[in-house]
Short mmCIF file of C-alpha atoms and ligand atoms in Angstrom, two decimals:
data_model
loop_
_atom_site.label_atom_id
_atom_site.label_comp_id
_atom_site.label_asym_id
_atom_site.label_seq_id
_atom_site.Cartn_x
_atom_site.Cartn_y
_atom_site.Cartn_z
CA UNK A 5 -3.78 -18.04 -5.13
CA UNK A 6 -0.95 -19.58 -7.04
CA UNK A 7 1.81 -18.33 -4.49
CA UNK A 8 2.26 -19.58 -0.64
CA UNK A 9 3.46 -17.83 2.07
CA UNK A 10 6.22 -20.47 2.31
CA UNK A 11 7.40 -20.20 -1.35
CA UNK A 12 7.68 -16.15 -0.53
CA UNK A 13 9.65 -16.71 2.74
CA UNK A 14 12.40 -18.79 0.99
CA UNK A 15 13.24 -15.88 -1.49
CA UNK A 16 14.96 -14.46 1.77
CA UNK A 17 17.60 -16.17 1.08
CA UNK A 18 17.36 -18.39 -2.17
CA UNK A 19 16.04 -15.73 -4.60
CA UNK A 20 16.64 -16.76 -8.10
CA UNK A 21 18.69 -13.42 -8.27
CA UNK A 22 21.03 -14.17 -6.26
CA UNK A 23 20.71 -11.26 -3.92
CA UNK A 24 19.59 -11.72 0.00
CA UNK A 25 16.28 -10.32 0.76
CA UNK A 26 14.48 -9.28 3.86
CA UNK A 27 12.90 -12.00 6.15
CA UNK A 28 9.58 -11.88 6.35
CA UNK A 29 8.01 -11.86 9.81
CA UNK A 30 4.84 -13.28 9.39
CA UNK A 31 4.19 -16.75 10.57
CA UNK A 32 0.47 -17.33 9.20
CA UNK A 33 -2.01 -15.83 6.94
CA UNK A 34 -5.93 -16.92 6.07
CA UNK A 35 -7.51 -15.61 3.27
CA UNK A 36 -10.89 -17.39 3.42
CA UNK A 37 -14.18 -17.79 4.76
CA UNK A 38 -14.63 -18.22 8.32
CA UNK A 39 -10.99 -16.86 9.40
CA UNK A 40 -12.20 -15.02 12.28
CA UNK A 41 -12.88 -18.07 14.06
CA UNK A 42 -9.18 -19.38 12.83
CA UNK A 43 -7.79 -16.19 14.11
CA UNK A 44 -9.56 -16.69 17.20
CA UNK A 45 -8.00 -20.22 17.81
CA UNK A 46 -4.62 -18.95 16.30
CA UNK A 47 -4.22 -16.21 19.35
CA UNK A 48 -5.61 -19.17 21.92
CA UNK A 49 -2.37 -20.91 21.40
CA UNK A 50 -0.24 -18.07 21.74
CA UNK A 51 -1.89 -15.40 24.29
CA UNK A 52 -3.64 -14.86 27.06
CA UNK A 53 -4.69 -10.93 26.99
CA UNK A 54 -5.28 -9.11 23.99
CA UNK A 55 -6.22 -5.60 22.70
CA UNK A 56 -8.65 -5.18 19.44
CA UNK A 57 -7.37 -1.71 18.32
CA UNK A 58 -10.80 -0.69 15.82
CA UNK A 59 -13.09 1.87 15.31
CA UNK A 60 -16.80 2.00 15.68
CA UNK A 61 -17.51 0.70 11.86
CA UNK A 62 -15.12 -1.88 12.01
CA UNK A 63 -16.16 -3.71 15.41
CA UNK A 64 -19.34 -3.73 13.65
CA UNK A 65 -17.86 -5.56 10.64
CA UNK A 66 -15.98 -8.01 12.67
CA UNK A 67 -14.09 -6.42 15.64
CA UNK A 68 -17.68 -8.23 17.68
CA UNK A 69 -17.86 -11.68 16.29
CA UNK A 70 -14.11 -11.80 17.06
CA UNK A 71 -14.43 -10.29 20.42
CA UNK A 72 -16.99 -13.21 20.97
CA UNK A 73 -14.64 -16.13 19.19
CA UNK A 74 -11.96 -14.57 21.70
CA UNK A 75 -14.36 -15.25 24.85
CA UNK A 76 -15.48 -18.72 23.42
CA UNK A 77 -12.15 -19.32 23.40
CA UNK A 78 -11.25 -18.15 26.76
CA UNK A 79 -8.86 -15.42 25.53
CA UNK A 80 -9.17 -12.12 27.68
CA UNK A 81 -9.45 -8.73 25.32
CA UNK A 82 -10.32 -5.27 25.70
CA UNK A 83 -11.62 -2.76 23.18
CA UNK A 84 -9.81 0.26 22.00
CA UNK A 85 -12.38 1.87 20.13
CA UNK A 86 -10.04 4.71 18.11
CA UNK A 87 -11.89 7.61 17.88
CA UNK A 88 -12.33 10.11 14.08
CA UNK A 89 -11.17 13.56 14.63
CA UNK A 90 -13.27 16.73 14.15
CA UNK A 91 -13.23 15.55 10.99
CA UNK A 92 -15.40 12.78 11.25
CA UNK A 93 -11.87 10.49 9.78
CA UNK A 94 -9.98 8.14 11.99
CA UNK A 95 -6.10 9.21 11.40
CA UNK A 96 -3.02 7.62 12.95
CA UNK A 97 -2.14 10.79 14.49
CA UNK A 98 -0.37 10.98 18.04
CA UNK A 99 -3.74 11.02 19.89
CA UNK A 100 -4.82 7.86 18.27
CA UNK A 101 -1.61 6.29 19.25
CA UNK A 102 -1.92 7.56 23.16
CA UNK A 103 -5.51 6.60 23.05
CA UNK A 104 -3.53 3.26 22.03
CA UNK A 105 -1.20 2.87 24.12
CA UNK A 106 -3.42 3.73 27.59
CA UNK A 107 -5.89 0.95 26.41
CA UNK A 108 -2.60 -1.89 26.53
CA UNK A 109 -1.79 -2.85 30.08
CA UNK A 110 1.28 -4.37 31.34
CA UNK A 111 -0.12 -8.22 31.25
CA UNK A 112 -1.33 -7.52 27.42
CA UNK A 113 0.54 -9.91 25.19
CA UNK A 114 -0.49 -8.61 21.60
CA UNK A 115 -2.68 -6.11 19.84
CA UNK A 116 -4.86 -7.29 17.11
CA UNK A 117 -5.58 -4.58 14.53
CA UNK A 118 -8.86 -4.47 13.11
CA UNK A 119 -9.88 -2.70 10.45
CA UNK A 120 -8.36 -0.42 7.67
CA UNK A 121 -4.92 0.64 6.79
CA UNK A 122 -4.91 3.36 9.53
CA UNK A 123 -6.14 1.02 12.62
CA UNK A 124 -3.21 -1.11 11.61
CA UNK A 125 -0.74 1.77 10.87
CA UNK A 126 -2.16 2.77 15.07
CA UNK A 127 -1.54 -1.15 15.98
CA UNK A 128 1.87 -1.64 14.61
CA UNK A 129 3.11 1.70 16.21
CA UNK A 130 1.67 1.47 19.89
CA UNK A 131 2.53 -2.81 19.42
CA UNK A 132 6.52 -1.75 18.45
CA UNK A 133 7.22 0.81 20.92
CA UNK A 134 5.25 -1.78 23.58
CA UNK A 135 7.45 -4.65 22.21
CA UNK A 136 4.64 -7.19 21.83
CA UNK A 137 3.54 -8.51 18.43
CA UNK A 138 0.51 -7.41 16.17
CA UNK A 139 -2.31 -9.42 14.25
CA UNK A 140 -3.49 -8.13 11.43
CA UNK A 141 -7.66 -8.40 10.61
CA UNK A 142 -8.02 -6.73 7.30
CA UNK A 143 -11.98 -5.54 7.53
CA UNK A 144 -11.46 -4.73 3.50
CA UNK A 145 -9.07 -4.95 0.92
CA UNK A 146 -8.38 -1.70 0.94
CA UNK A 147 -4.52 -1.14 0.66
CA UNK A 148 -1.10 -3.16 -0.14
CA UNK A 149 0.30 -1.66 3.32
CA UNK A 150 -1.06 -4.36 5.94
CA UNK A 151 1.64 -6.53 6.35
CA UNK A 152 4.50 -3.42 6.30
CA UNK A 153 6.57 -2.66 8.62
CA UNK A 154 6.60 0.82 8.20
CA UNK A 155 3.77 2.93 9.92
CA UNK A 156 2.79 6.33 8.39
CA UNK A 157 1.62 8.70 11.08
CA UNK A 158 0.29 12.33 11.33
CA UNK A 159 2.57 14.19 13.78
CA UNK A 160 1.56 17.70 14.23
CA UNK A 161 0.29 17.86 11.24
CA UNK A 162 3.14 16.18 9.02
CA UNK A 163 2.87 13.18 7.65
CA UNK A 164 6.20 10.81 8.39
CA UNK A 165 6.69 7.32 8.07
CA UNK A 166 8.30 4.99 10.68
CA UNK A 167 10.21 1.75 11.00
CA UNK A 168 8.31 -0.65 13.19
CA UNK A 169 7.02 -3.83 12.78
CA UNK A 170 5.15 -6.73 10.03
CA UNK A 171 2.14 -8.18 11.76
CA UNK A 172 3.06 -11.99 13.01
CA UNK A 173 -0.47 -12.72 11.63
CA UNK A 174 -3.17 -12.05 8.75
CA UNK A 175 -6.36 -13.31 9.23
CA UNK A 176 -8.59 -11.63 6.37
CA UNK A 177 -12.26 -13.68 6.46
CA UNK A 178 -13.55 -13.11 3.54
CA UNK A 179 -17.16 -13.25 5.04
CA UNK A 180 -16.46 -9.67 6.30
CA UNK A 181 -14.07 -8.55 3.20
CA UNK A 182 -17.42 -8.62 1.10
CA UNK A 183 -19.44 -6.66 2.79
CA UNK A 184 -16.78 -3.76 2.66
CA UNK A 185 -18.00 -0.24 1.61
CA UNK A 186 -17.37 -0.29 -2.39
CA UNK A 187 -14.98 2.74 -2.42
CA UNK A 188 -12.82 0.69 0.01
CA UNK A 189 -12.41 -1.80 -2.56
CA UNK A 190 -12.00 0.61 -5.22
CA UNK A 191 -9.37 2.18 -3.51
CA UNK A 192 -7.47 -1.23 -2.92
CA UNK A 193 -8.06 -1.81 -6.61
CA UNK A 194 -6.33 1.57 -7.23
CA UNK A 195 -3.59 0.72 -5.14
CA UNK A 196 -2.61 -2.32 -7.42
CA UNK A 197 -3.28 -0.40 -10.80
CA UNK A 198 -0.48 1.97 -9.66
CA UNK A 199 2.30 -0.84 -9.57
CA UNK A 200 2.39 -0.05 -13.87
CA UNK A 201 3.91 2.85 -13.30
CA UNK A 202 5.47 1.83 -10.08
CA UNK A 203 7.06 -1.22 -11.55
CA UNK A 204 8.25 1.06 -14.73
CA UNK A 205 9.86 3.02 -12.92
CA UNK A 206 11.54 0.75 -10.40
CA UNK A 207 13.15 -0.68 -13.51
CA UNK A 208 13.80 2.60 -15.15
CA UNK A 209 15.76 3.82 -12.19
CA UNK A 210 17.80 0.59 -11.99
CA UNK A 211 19.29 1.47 -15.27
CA UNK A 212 19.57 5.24 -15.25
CA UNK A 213 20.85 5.13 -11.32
CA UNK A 214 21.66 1.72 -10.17
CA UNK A 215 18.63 1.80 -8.11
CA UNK A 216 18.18 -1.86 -6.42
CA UNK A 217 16.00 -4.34 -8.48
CA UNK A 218 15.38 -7.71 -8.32
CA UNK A 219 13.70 -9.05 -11.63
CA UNK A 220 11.81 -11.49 -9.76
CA UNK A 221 10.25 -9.94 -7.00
CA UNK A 222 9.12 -7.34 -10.20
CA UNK A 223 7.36 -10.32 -11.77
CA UNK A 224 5.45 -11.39 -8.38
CA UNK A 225 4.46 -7.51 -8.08
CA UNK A 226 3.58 -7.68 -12.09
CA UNK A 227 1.49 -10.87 -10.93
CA UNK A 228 -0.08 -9.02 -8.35
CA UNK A 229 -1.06 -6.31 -10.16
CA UNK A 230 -2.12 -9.15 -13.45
CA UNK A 231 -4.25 -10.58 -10.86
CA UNK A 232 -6.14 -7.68 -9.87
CA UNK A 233 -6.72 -6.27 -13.70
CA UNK A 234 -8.29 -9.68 -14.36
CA UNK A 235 -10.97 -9.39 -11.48
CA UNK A 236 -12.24 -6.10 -12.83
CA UNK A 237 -15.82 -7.37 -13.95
CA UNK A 238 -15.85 -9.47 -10.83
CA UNK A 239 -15.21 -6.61 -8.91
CA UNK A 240 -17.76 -4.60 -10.74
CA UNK A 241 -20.65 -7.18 -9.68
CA UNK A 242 -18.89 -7.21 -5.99
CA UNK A 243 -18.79 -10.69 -6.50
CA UNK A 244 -17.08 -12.89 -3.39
CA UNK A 245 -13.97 -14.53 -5.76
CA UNK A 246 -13.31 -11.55 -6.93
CA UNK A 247 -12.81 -10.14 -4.22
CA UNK A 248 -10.62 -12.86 -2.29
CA UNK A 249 -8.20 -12.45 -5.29
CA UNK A 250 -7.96 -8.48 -5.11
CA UNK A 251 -7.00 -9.08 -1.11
CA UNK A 252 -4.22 -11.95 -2.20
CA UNK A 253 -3.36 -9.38 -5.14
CA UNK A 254 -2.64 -6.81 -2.34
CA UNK A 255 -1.12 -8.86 0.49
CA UNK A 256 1.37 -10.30 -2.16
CA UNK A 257 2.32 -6.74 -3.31
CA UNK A 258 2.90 -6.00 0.09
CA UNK A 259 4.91 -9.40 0.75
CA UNK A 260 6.75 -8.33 -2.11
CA UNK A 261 7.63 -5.21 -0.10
CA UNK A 262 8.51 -6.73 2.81
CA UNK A 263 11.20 -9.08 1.17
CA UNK A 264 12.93 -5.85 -0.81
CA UNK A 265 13.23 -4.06 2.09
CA UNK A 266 12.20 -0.61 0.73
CA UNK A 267 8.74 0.33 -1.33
CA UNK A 268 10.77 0.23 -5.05
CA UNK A 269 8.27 -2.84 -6.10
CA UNK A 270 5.12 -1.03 -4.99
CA UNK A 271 5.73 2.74 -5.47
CA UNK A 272 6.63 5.08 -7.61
CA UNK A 273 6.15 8.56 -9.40
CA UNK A 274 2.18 7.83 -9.17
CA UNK A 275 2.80 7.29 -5.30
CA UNK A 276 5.34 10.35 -5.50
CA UNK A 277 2.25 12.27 -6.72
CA UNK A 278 -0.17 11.11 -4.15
CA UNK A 279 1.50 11.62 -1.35
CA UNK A 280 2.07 15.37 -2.35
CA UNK A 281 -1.57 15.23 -2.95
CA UNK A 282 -2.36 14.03 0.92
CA UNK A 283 0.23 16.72 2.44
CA UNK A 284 -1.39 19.45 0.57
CA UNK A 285 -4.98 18.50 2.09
CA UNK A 286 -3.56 18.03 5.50
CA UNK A 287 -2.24 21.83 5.35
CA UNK A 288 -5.66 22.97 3.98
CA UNK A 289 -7.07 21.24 6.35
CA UNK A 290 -9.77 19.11 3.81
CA UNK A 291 -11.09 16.08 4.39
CA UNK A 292 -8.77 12.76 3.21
CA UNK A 293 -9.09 10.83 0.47
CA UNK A 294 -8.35 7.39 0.32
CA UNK A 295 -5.16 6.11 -0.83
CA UNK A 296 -5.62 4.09 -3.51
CA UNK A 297 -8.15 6.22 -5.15
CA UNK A 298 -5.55 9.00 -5.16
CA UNK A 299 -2.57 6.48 -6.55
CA UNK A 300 -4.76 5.40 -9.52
CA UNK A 301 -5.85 8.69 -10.70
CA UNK A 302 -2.24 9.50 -10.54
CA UNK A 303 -0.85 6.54 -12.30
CA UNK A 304 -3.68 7.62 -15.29
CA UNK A 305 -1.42 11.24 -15.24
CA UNK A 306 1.89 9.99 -14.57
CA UNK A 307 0.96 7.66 -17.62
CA UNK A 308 0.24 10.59 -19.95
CA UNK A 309 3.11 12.61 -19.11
CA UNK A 310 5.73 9.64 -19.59
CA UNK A 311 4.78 8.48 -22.32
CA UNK A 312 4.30 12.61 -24.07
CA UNK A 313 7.55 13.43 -22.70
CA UNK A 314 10.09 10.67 -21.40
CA UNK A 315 11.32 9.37 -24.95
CA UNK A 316 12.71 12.79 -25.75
CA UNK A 317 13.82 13.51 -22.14
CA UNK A 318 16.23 10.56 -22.32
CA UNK A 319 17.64 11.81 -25.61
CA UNK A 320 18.47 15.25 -24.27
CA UNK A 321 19.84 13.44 -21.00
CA UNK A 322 22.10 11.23 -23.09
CA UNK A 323 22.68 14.38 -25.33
CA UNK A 324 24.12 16.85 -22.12
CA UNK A 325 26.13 13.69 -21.16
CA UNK A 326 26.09 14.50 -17.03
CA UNK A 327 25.93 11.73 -14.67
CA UNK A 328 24.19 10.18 -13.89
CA UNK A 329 22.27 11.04 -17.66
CA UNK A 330 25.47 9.48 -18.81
CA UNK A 331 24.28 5.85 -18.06
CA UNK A 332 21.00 6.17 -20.08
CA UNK A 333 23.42 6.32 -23.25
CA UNK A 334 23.13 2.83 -25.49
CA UNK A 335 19.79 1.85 -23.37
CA UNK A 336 17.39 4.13 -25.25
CA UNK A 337 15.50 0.43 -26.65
CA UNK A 338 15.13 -0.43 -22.70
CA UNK A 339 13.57 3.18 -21.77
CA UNK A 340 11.41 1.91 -24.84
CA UNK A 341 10.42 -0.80 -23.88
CA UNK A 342 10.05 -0.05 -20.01
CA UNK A 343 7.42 3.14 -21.33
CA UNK A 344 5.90 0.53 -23.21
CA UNK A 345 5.26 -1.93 -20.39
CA UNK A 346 2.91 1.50 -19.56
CA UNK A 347 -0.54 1.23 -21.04
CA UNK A 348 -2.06 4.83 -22.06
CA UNK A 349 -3.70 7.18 -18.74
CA UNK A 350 -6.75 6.40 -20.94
CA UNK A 351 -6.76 2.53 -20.15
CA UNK A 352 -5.78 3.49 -16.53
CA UNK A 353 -9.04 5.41 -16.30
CA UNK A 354 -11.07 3.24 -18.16
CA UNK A 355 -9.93 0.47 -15.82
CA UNK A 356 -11.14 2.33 -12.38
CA UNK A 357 -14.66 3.23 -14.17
CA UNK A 358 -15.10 -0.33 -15.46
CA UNK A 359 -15.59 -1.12 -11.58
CA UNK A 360 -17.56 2.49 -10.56
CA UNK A 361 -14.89 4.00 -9.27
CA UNK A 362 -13.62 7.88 -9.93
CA UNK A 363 -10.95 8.13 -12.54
CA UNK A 364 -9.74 11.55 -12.50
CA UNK A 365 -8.23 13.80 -10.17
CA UNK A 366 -10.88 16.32 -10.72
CA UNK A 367 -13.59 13.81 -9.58
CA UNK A 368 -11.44 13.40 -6.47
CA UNK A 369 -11.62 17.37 -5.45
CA UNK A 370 -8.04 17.65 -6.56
CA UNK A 371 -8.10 20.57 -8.72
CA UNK A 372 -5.90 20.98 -12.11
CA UNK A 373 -3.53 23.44 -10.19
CA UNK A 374 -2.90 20.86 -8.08
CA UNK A 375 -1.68 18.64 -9.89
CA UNK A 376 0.51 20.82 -11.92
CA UNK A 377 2.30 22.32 -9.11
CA UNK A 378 2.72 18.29 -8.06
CA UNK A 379 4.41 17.09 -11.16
CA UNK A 380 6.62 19.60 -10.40
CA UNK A 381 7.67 18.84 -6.89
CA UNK A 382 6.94 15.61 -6.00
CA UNK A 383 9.98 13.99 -7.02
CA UNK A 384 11.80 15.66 -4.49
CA UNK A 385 9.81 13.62 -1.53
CA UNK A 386 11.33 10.36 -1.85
CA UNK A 387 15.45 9.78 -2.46
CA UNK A 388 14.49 7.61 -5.67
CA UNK A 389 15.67 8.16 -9.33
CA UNK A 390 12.25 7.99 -11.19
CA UNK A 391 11.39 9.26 -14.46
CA UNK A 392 9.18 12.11 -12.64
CA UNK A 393 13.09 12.90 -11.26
CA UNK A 394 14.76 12.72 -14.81
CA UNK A 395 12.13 14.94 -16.40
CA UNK A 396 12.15 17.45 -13.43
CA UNK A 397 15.81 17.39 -14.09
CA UNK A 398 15.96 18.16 -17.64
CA UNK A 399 12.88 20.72 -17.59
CA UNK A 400 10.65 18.63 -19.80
CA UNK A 401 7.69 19.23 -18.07
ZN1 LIG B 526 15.70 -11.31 -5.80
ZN1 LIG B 527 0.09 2.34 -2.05
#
């Protein structure tokens, strides 16, 4: 990778924008071969008594050969084997995070998640409200979220997401990253794709709003997301490289995060869209999808409908004259050239099938209806000014 952990840290406070960013909590990460036995050593230093929050699949994976590295080691650990819901899914609801919390005595000194997004969404909630640190053990490279401090959990059945923690420590081994199940690397793959339409509209609501930005941190999350679109054929062949950079890809977009403060770099009107996706499964009751699978086929129709309606949109804004419409006046040329940073829903799409993976949000069981009634709405989940917002606003779609 072509970035170091170090280099990210010191844009805290000597970003070449001038502005103060976030600290960022994390004190080591190992992308490579062999890092479960590095992690194992790393905890040795630092802890006596640990909890492995995981699931059945993912003490398979790894959760047992670092179990053993622990004992080799002389660390003492205990399992908390998280278990799916009726469901068959594993879901950090509130009985995950009991289930959690009863496996973390008193003398336990951190929790080491293990696995996917969720286990470590489970770990950095029960590790917070414990006030002991987390490790993070990607088992694939799955998602952007693992080193976030926020924690998305299912609370009687609504989705919320809260402040905790940033892991102290990533240890992804890429031994174990490449035997992942292929639609967890398609859906980490997705995850990345999104940040075109994330990043165009993170600059698009810095000029029509005064949204935040930092031009930098954009161009790490561009590299990110550059990264990623060049391992495609790699990624197709499952091939080991390939791989390693799609996890660096991710963990830098969520870095990125981290130092903003707030998900602007990573998320936008394609995340806007998936997220009303996920709430209107979890009131139907059907089975989740996976994250980045649902952001990708998103970012292929939040392509589309920019680039059919957002030109003309932004005339009739600057037309009406309203605030905050009023600021888009004179920066028609950087709306241009922000939809044209955009490539086509076509090249989205073709993108996810050149590595197998579904496309469309009808291969995905989300049905046309669906995501009508979405464009519609789901600008109203997040307090952002995206261009899903400014064509909601002026009734283009
Ligand atoms: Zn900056
Ligand atoms: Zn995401």
């Amino acid at each position: 990778m072509n970035w170091s952990l170090d280099d990210l840290k010191r844009l805290a406070t000597d970003c070449p924008c001038g502005q103060p960013h976030q600290a960022i909590p994390l004190e080591h990460l190992e992308v490579r071969p062999g890092a479960l036995a590095k992690a194992a050593a790393w905890i040795r230093a630092r802890y006596g008594r640990v909890v492995l929050v995981m699931d059945e699949h993912t003490r398979a994976a790894a959760g047992d050969a670092l179990a053993q590295a622990l004992t080799d080691h002389g660390v003492l650990w205990t399992a908390c084997l998280i278990e799916p819901n009726g469901q068959g899914d594993v879901v950090a609801d509130e009985r995950s995070i009991v289930q959690a919390l009863i496996a973390t005595g008193p003398d336990v000194e951190a929790l080491v998640a293990v696995g996917s997004g969720t286990l470590h969404d489970i770990a950095r909630f029960a590790s917070s409200k414990m006030r002991i640190p987390f490790v993070s053990v990607p088992t694939a490279p799955s998602v952007d979220g693992f080193t976030s401090a926020g924690a998305p959990l299912i609370v009687r059945g609504i989705k919320t997401t809260y402040q905790t923690q940033a892991p102290i420590a990533l240890f992804a081994d890429t031994d174990v990253l490449e035997r992942a199940p292929k639609e967890l690397v398609w859906a980490g793959f997705g995850d990345v794709i999104g940040k075109f339409t994330s990043l165009a509209d993170w600059a698009f609501g810095a000029i029509a709003a005064g949204e935040p930005y930092c031009a930098h941190l954009a161009g790490l999350t561009r590299e990110a997301l550059e990264t990623a679109v060049a391992q495609a054929d790699g990624l197709a062949r499952a091939r080991t490289d390939a791989i390693r950079s799609l996890m660096e890809a991710l963990i830098l977009s969520g870095l990125v995060m981290l130092l903003f403060g707030q998900s602007h770099p990573a998320s936008g009107g394609e995340h806007h869209l998936s997220h009303d996706w996920e709430m209107e499964f979890l009131r139907s009751g059907r089975r989740q999808i996976l994250h980045g699978l649902k952001v990708a086929a998103a970012c292929g129709v939040i392509a589309d409908v920019y680039h059919a309606h957002v030109e003309s949109a932004v005339a009739e804004a600057v037309r009406a004259g309203q605030a905050p419409w009023a600021s888009l006046a004179g920066r028609e040329e950087e709306v241009r050239a922000i939809l044209g940073s955009i490539p086509s829903g076509d090249h989205v799409r073709a993108l996810m099938r050149r590595i197998g993976a579904p496309a469309e949000p009808s291969e995905l069981g989300i049905e046309r209806s669906l995501v009508t009634a979405s464009l519609k709405r789901a600008h109203k989940l997040r307090n952002r000014y995206t261009m899903l917002r400014l064509l909601n606003e002026t009734n283009a779609l």
